[in-house]
XYZ file of C-alpha atoms in Angstrom:
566
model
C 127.647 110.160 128.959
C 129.810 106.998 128.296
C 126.239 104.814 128.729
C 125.317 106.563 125.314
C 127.737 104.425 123.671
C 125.774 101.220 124.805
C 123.289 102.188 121.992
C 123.885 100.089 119.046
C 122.269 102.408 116.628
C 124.963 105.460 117.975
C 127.539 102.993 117.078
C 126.345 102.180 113.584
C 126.376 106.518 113.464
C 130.082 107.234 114.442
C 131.351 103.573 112.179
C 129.367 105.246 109.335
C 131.107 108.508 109.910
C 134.505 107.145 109.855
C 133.857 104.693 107.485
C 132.884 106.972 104.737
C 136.076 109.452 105.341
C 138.526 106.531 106.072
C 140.325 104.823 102.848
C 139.115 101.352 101.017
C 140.514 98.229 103.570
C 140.048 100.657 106.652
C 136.692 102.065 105.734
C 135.426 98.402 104.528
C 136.979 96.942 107.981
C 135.095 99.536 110.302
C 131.603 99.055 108.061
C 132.144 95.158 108.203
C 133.016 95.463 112.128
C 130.590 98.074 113.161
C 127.415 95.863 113.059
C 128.904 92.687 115.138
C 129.919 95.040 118.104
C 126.604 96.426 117.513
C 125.190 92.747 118.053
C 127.210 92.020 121.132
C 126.354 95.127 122.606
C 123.092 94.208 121.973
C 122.905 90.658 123.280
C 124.286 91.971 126.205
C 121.879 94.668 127.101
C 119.129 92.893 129.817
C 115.863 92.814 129.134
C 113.938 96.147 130.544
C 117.152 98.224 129.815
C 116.707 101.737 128.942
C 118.451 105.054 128.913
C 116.202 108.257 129.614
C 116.454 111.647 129.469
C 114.639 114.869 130.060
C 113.280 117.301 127.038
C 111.445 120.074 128.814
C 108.114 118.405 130.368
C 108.333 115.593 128.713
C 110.601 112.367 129.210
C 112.236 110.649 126.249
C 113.532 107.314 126.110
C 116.215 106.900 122.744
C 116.882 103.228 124.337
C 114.112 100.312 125.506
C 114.939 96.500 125.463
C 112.129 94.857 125.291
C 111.746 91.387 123.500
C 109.735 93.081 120.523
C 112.409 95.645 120.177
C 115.245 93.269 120.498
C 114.436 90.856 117.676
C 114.170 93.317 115.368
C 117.285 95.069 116.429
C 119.173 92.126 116.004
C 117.882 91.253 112.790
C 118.890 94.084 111.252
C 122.426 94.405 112.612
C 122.627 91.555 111.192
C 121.601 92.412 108.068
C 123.993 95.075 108.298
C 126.710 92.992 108.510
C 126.002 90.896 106.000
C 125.290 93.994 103.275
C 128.615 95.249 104.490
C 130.521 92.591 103.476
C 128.515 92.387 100.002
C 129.234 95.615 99.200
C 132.995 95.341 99.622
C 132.816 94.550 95.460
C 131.935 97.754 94.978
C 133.244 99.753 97.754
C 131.733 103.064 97.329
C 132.085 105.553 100.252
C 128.340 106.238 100.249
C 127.919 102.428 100.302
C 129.726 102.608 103.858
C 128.246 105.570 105.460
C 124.801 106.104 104.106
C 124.417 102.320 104.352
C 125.545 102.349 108.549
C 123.946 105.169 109.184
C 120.443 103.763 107.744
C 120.822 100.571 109.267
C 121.806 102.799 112.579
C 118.457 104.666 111.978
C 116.135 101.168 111.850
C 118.068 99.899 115.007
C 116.867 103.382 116.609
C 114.017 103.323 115.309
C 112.805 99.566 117.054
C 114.601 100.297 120.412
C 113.119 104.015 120.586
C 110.894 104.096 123.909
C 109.334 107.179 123.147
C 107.491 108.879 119.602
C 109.570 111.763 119.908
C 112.955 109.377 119.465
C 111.043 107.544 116.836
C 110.179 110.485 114.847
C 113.875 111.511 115.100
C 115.436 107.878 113.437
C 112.153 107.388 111.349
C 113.608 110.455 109.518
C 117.025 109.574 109.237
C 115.927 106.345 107.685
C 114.425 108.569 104.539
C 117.288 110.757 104.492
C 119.919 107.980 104.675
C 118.293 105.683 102.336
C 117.897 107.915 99.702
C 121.317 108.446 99.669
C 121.686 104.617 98.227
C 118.694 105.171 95.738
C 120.590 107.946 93.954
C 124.024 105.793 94.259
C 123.827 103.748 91.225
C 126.885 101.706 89.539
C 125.078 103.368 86.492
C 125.479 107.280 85.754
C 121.897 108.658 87.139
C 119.714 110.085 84.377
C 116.851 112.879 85.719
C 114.532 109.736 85.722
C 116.773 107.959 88.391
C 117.127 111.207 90.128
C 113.369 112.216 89.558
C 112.872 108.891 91.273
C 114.646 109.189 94.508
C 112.644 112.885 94.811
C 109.703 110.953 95.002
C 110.879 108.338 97.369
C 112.289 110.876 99.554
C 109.111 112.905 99.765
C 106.648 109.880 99.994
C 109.042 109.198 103.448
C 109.056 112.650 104.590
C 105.280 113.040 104.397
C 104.973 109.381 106.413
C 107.451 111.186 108.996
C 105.076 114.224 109.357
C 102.102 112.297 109.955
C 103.897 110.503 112.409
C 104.494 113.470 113.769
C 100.997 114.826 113.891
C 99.748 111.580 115.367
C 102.433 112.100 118.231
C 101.633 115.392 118.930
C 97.535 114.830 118.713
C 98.892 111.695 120.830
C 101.244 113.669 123.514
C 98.348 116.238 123.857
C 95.882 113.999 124.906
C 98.074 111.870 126.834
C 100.337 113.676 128.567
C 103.226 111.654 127.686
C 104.868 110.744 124.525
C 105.835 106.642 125.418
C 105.681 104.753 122.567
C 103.073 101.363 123.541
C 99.903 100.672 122.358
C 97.520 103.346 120.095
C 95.022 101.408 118.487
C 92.854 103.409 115.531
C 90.371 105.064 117.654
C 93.137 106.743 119.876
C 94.016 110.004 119.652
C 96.352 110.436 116.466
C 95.501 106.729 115.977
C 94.781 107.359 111.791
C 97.338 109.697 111.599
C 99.653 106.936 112.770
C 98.486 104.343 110.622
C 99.019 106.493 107.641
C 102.594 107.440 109.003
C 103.131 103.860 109.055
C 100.648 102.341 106.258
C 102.553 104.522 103.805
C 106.585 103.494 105.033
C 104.634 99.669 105.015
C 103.471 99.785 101.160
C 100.121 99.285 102.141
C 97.970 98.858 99.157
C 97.985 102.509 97.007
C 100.883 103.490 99.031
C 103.332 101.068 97.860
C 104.851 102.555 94.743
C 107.278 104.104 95.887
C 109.018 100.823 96.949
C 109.051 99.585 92.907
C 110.215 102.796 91.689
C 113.299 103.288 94.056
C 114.422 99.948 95.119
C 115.481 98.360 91.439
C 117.505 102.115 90.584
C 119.887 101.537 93.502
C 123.303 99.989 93.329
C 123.429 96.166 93.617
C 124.392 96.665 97.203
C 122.214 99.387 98.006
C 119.135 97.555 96.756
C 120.286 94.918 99.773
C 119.926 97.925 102.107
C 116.934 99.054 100.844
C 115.104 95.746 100.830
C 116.117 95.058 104.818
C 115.116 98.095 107.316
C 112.407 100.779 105.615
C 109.385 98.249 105.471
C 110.435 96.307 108.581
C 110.972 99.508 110.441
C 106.736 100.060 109.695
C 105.884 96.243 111.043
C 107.863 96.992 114.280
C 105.364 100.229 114.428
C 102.415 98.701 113.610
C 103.394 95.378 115.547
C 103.823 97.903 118.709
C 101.079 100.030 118.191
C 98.208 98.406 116.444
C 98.376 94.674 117.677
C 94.893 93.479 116.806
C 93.297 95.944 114.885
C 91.013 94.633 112.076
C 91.210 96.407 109.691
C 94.425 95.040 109.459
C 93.396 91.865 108.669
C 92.211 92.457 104.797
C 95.026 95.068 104.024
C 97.582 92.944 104.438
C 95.150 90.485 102.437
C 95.373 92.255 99.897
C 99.073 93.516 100.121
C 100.035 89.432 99.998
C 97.925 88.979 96.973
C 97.656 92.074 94.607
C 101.155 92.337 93.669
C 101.319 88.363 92.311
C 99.448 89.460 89.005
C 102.395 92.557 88.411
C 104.661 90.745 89.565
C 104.345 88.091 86.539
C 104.348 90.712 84.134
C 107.751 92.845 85.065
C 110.332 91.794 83.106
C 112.964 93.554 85.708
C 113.799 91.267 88.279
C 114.852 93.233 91.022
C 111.684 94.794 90.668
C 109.804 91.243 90.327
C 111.382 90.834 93.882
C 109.976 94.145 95.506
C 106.459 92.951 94.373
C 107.692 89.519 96.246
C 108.857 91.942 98.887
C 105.378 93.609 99.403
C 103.505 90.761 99.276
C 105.595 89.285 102.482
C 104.632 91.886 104.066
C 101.039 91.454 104.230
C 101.365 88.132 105.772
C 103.009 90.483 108.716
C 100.633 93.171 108.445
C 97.705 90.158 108.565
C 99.189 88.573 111.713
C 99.563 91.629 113.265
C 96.080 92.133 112.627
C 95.120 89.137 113.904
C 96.736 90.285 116.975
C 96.944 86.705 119.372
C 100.740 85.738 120.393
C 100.937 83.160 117.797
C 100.156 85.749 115.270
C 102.047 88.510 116.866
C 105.095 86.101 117.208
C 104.543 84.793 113.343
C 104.661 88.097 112.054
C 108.620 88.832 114.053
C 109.389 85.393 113.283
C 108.442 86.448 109.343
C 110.053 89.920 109.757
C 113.256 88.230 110.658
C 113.050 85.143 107.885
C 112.259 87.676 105.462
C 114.828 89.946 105.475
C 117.255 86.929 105.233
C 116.006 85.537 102.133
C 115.046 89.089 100.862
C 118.499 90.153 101.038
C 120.006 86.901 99.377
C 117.578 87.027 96.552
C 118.914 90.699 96.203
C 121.797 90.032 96.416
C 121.812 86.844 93.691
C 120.273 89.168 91.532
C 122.707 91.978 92.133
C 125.747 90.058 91.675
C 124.169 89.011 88.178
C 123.788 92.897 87.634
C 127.212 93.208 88.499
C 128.357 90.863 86.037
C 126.103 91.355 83.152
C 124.694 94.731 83.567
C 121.480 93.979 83.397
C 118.781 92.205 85.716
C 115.958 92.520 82.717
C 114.754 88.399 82.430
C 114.504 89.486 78.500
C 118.445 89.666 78.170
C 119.091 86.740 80.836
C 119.202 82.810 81.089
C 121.735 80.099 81.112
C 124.094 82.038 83.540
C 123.974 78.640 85.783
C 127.014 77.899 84.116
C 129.150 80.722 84.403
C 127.709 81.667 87.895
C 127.118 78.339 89.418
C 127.512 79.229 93.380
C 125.255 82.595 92.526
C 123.368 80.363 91.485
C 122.846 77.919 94.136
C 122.412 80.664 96.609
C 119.897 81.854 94.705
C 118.361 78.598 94.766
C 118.229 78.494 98.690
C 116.878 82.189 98.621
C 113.678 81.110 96.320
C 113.136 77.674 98.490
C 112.814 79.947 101.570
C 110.808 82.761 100.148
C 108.288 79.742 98.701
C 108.298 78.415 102.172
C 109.780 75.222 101.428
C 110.357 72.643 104.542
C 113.891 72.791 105.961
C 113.681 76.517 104.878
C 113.041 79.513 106.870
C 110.122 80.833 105.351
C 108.651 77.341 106.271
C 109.405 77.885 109.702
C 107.966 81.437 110.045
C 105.109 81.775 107.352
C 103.109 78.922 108.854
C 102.686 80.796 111.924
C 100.854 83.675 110.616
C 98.762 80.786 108.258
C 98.123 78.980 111.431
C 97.362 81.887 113.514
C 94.427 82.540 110.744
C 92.805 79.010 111.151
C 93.189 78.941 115.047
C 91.331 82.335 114.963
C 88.317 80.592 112.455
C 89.365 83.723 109.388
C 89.107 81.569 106.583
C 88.949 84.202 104.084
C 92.364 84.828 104.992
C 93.556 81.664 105.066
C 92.415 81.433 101.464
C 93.897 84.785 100.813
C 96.980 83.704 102.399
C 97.114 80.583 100.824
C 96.393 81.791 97.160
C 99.450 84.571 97.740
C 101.910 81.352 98.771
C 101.170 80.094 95.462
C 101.773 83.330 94.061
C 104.794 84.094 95.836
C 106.146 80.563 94.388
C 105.575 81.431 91.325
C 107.021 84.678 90.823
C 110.084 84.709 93.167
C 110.577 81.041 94.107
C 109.884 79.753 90.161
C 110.970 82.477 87.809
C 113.415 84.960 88.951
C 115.982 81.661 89.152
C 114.514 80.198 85.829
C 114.438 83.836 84.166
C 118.142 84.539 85.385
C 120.177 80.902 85.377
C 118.252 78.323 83.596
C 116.323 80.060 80.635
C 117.940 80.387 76.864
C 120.636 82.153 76.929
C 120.510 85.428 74.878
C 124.180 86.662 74.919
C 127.366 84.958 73.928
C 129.154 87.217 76.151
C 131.204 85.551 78.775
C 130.293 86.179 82.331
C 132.670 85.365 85.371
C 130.901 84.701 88.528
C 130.320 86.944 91.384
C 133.404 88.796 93.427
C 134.440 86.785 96.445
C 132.480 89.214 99.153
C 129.756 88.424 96.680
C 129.960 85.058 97.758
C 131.032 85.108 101.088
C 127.693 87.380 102.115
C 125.486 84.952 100.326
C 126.962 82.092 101.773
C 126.418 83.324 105.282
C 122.869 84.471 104.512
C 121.886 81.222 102.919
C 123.377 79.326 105.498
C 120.984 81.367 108.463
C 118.718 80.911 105.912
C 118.836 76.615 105.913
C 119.498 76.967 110.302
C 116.611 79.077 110.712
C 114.450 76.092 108.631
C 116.028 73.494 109.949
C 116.260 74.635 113.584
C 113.402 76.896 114.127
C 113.593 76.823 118.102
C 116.456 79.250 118.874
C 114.574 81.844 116.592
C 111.181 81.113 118.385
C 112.750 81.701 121.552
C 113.431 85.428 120.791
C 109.820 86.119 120.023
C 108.276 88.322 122.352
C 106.007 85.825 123.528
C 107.489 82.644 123.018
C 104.714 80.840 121.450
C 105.040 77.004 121.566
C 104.821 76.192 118.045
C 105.554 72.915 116.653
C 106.097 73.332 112.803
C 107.080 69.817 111.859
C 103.797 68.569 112.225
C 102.092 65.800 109.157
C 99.868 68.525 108.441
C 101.635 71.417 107.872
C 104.435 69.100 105.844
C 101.738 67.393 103.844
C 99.477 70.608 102.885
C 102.720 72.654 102.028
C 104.243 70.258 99.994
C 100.926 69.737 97.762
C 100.644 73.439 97.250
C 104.410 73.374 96.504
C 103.811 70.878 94.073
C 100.810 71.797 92.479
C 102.100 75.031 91.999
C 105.098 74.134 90.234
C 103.405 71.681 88.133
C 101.303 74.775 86.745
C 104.508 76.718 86.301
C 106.223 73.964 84.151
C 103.113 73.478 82.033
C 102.606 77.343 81.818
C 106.240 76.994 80.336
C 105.081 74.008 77.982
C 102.661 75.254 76.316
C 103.482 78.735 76.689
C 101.095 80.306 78.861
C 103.717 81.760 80.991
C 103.869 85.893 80.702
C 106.757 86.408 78.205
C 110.055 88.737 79.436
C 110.032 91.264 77.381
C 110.625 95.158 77.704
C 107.833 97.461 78.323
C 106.129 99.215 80.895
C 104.094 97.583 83.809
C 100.616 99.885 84.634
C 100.616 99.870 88.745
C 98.187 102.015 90.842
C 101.001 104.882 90.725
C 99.501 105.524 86.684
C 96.847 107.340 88.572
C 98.634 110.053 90.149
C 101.723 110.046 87.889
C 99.936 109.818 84.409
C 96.224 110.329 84.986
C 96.304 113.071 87.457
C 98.860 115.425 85.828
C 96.609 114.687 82.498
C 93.169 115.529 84.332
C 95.264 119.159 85.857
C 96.030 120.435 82.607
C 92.649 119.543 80.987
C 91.102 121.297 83.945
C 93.385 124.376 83.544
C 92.745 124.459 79.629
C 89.050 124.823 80.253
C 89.219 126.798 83.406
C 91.569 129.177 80.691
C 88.293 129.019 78.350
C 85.784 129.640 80.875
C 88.157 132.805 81.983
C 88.033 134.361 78.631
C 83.737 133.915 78.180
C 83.383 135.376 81.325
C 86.188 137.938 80.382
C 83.830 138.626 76.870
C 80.386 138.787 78.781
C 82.042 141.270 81.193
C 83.256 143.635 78.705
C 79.632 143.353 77.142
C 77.963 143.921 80.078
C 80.351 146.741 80.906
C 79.554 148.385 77.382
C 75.732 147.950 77.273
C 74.666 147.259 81.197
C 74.273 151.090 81.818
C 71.474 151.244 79.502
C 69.632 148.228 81.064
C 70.170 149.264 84.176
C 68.686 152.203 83.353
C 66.011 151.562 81.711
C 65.290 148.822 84.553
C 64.986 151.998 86.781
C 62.456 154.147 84.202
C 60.215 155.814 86.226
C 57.384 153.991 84.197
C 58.524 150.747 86.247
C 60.119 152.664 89.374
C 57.709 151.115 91.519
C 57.690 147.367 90.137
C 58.802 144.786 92.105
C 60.243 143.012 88.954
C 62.404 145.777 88.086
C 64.489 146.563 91.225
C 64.707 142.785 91.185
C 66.146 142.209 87.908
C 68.459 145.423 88.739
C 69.949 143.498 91.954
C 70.416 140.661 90.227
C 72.471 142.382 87.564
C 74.291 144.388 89.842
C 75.206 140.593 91.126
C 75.761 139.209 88.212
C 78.318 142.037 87.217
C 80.261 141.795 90.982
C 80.204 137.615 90.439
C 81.917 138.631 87.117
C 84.359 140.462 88.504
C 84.899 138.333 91.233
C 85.634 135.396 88.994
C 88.023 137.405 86.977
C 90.182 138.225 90.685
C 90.784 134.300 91.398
């Protein structure tokens, strides 16, 4: 029983517990604590470790080490960590035990051995989770709490197709080990929906822009770490080289560049930058060689560094201000000058900028594209590292710190665990650039890749360049989307707006068409004897066009009443 505790997600569990009953210093220590036992735990598990266990037939396995597993355990318990210690400026309860025990669920989730241990934490990451989008440092309206319903029940409907894909898959099978599917398994599209839809794949992705930017600063840091990366561990296990792959997460990196220009909310400007990272995993993955395989861990870990310091750069300015709209920001530089700077580092790695860790991980997957002769998606990846430059690496730092300012108001800068969590994060940020080699040995199959090459310094830096050359002119002569209020159309209109509008027109005229068929019936009813009769004279008893037009009036009158019973 005592082996149990050498889980690091059944740590995270009983520290979340505590943490949320315990007081503010206790309860802060045990949530700032719980992930770096976690990670020496972890570190110290060999690879091939599991723990097993019988449930009836079948054999489940809550615990694998494997090197897939591993860096994307340790990645988040990092994470974990570092969100802890943000989230000491607030210190909310929920913050502390909601936030431990979701980060506990993602660990889970990645070392689970089996489907049946993965449908278990895959769960617990909805329920958990939503916990933080409904814990906002503003008083929740029925929109905000209209919004987490929706979040929660997008997640719970990705858990029960997982859990119709593991069935189909446990059926056929006779086991229920999580490895390989592939799509034409059995279960194999019920799995890629199960983990299309927790991924944002293209149509699916909503719910990520309507949660993520409602949640407290520190729970939008949660948020933006373990759901999504939770699906590439999935897919990265189970659908290694399938090809369809390949132009979803095409368009994932590219779609959201044009909406992402247009939202004046920058928290939600980063969850477009969010799900347009991901499709550079989702393509590598579907390129499915080491390289690509490794490029899209490498990426997965890189991106939930930068991810969470541009969330959290963004939430310390909605700490201070109250606002992350770009309309009612600029000039904070002064006031908030190390938010600042760590936002700086944040956008330089999520642009991919040399030295930076996005450099060090993105060119991979680009790489992996061009060995493999896809040039389509090299262009497609290409054209969203432009994009992804321009909206989160150009204007969510120009937008927040260096536009006019619009408010006299003095603004002090961020609380000290503010500061001290985005000076760690941008500091694995710049190490991770800088030396890439440590990270590259944790990949699961230790590609060789040499990053620091002429060619890959010389092509990024022109796109870097070029690109913000177009931004500052696009400032110049004002070509650049203005920040202003309103409401950003996303594919979500169609089944939040259009759909609901198409229902009730439907219902109106099914209504009409009720109440003709109600009026035809009561005229039949009041003159059909006498045509039926007369249909039967004994003048045209033996016609065949009279018993015919009698059946099909005696038809006509049951379809009537038929209609009138749905």
């Amino acid at each position: 029983m005592i082996e149990w505790l050498l889980h690091p997600a059944y740590q995270l569990f009983a520290a979340g517990l505590i943490a949320a009953a315990a007081g503010r210093r206790v309860g802060g220590a045990i949530a700032v604590l719980a992930p770096l036992i976690g990670i020496a735990t972890l570190i110290n598990l060999p690879d091939g470790f599991g723990l097993s266990a019988g449930l009836g037939p079948y054999t489940i396995q809550p615990l694998r080490v494997d090197r897939l597993g591993f860096v994307f355990a340790l990645i988040f318990l990092i994470a974990a960590a570092l969100s802890q210690i943000f989230a000491l400026a607030e210190n909310r309860r929920v913050l502390r035990g909601a936030g431990l025990i979701y980060a506990g669920a993602a660990v889970g989730g990645v070392l689970a051995g089996d489907l049946i241990s993965l449908f278990i934490h895959w769960e617990l990451t909805a329920l958990a989770s939503v916990m933080l989008v409904w814990d906002s440092q503003r008083k929740p309206d029925d929109a905000h709490l209209r919004a987490g319903l929706r979040y929660l029940l997008l997640q719970i409907i990705s858990g029960l197709l997982l859990l119709i894909g593991a069935v189909m898959w446990i059926r056929s099978t006779g086991h229920a080990r999580f490895e390989h599917i592939g799509l034409g398994a059995p279960g194999g599209l019920w799995f890629l929906l199960a983990f299309g839809l927790k991924c944002a794949f293209p149509l699916l992705h909503n719910w990520m822009h309507d949660a993520y930017p409602r949640a407290s600063a520190s729970g939008t840091v949660m948020l933006s770490a373990f759901t999504t990366k939770l699906a590439v561990y999935a897919l990265a296990r189970g659908f290694a080289g399938t090809e369809s792959l390949l132009w979803i997460g095409a368009l994932m990196a590219t779609l959201p560049i044009v909406l992402s220009l247009l939202e004046n909310d920058l928290r939600r400007v980063l969850t477009y930058g969010l799900n347009s990272q991901q499709g550079f995993m989702v393509a590598g993955i579907g390129i499915g060689t080491p390289l690509a395989i490794d490029g899209a861990s490498a990426h997965a870990f890189a991106c939930v560094l930068y991810m969470a310091l541009l969330f959290m750069a963004t939430g310390a300015v909605l700490h201070r201000t109250g606002t992350t709209q770009a309309s009612e920001l600029g000039g904070l530089y002064r006031s908030m000058p190390l938010t600042t700077l760590f936002c700086i580092v944040g956008a330089l790695s999520i642009a991919a900028f040399p030295l930076f860790s996005g450099f060090a991980t993105k060119s991979m997957i680009v790489s992996a594209a061009a060995y493999e002769h896809e040039l389509w998606l090299w262009l497609a990846l290409l054209l969203a590292s432009v994009g992804v430059l321009l909206h989160a690496g150009l204007r969510t730092p120009y937008a927040a710190f260096f536009s006019a300012r619009r408010s006299s108001a003095p603004v002090r800068e961020a609380p000290w665990p503010m500061l001290v969590a985005m000076a760690l994060t941008a500091l694995l940020c710049i190490a991770i650039g800088v030396f890439p080699q440590p990270l590259y040995a944790l990949l699961p199959h230790e590609s060789s890749y040499k990053v620091f090459t002429a060619d890959h310094l010389i092509s990024q830096l022109q796109l870097l360049l070029f690109g913000s050359l177009a931004f500052v002119l696009a400032l110049r002569v004002g070509l650049a989307p203005r920040s202003s209020r309103g409401v950003v159309l996303d594919s979500d209109w169609l089944y939040r707006r259009a759909a609901p509008a198409i229902w009730r027109v439907a219902l109106s005229m099914w209504a009409g068409l009720m109440r003709l068929l109600g009026a035809c019936a009561r005229w039949l009813l009041r003159h059909g004897q006498k045509i039926f009769v007369e249909s039967f004279s004994e003048q045209e008893l033996g016609g065949v066009w009279s018993l015919t037009s009698g059946a099909a009036l005696l038809l006509i009158l049951l379809g009537v009443w038929l209609l009138q019973l749905l």
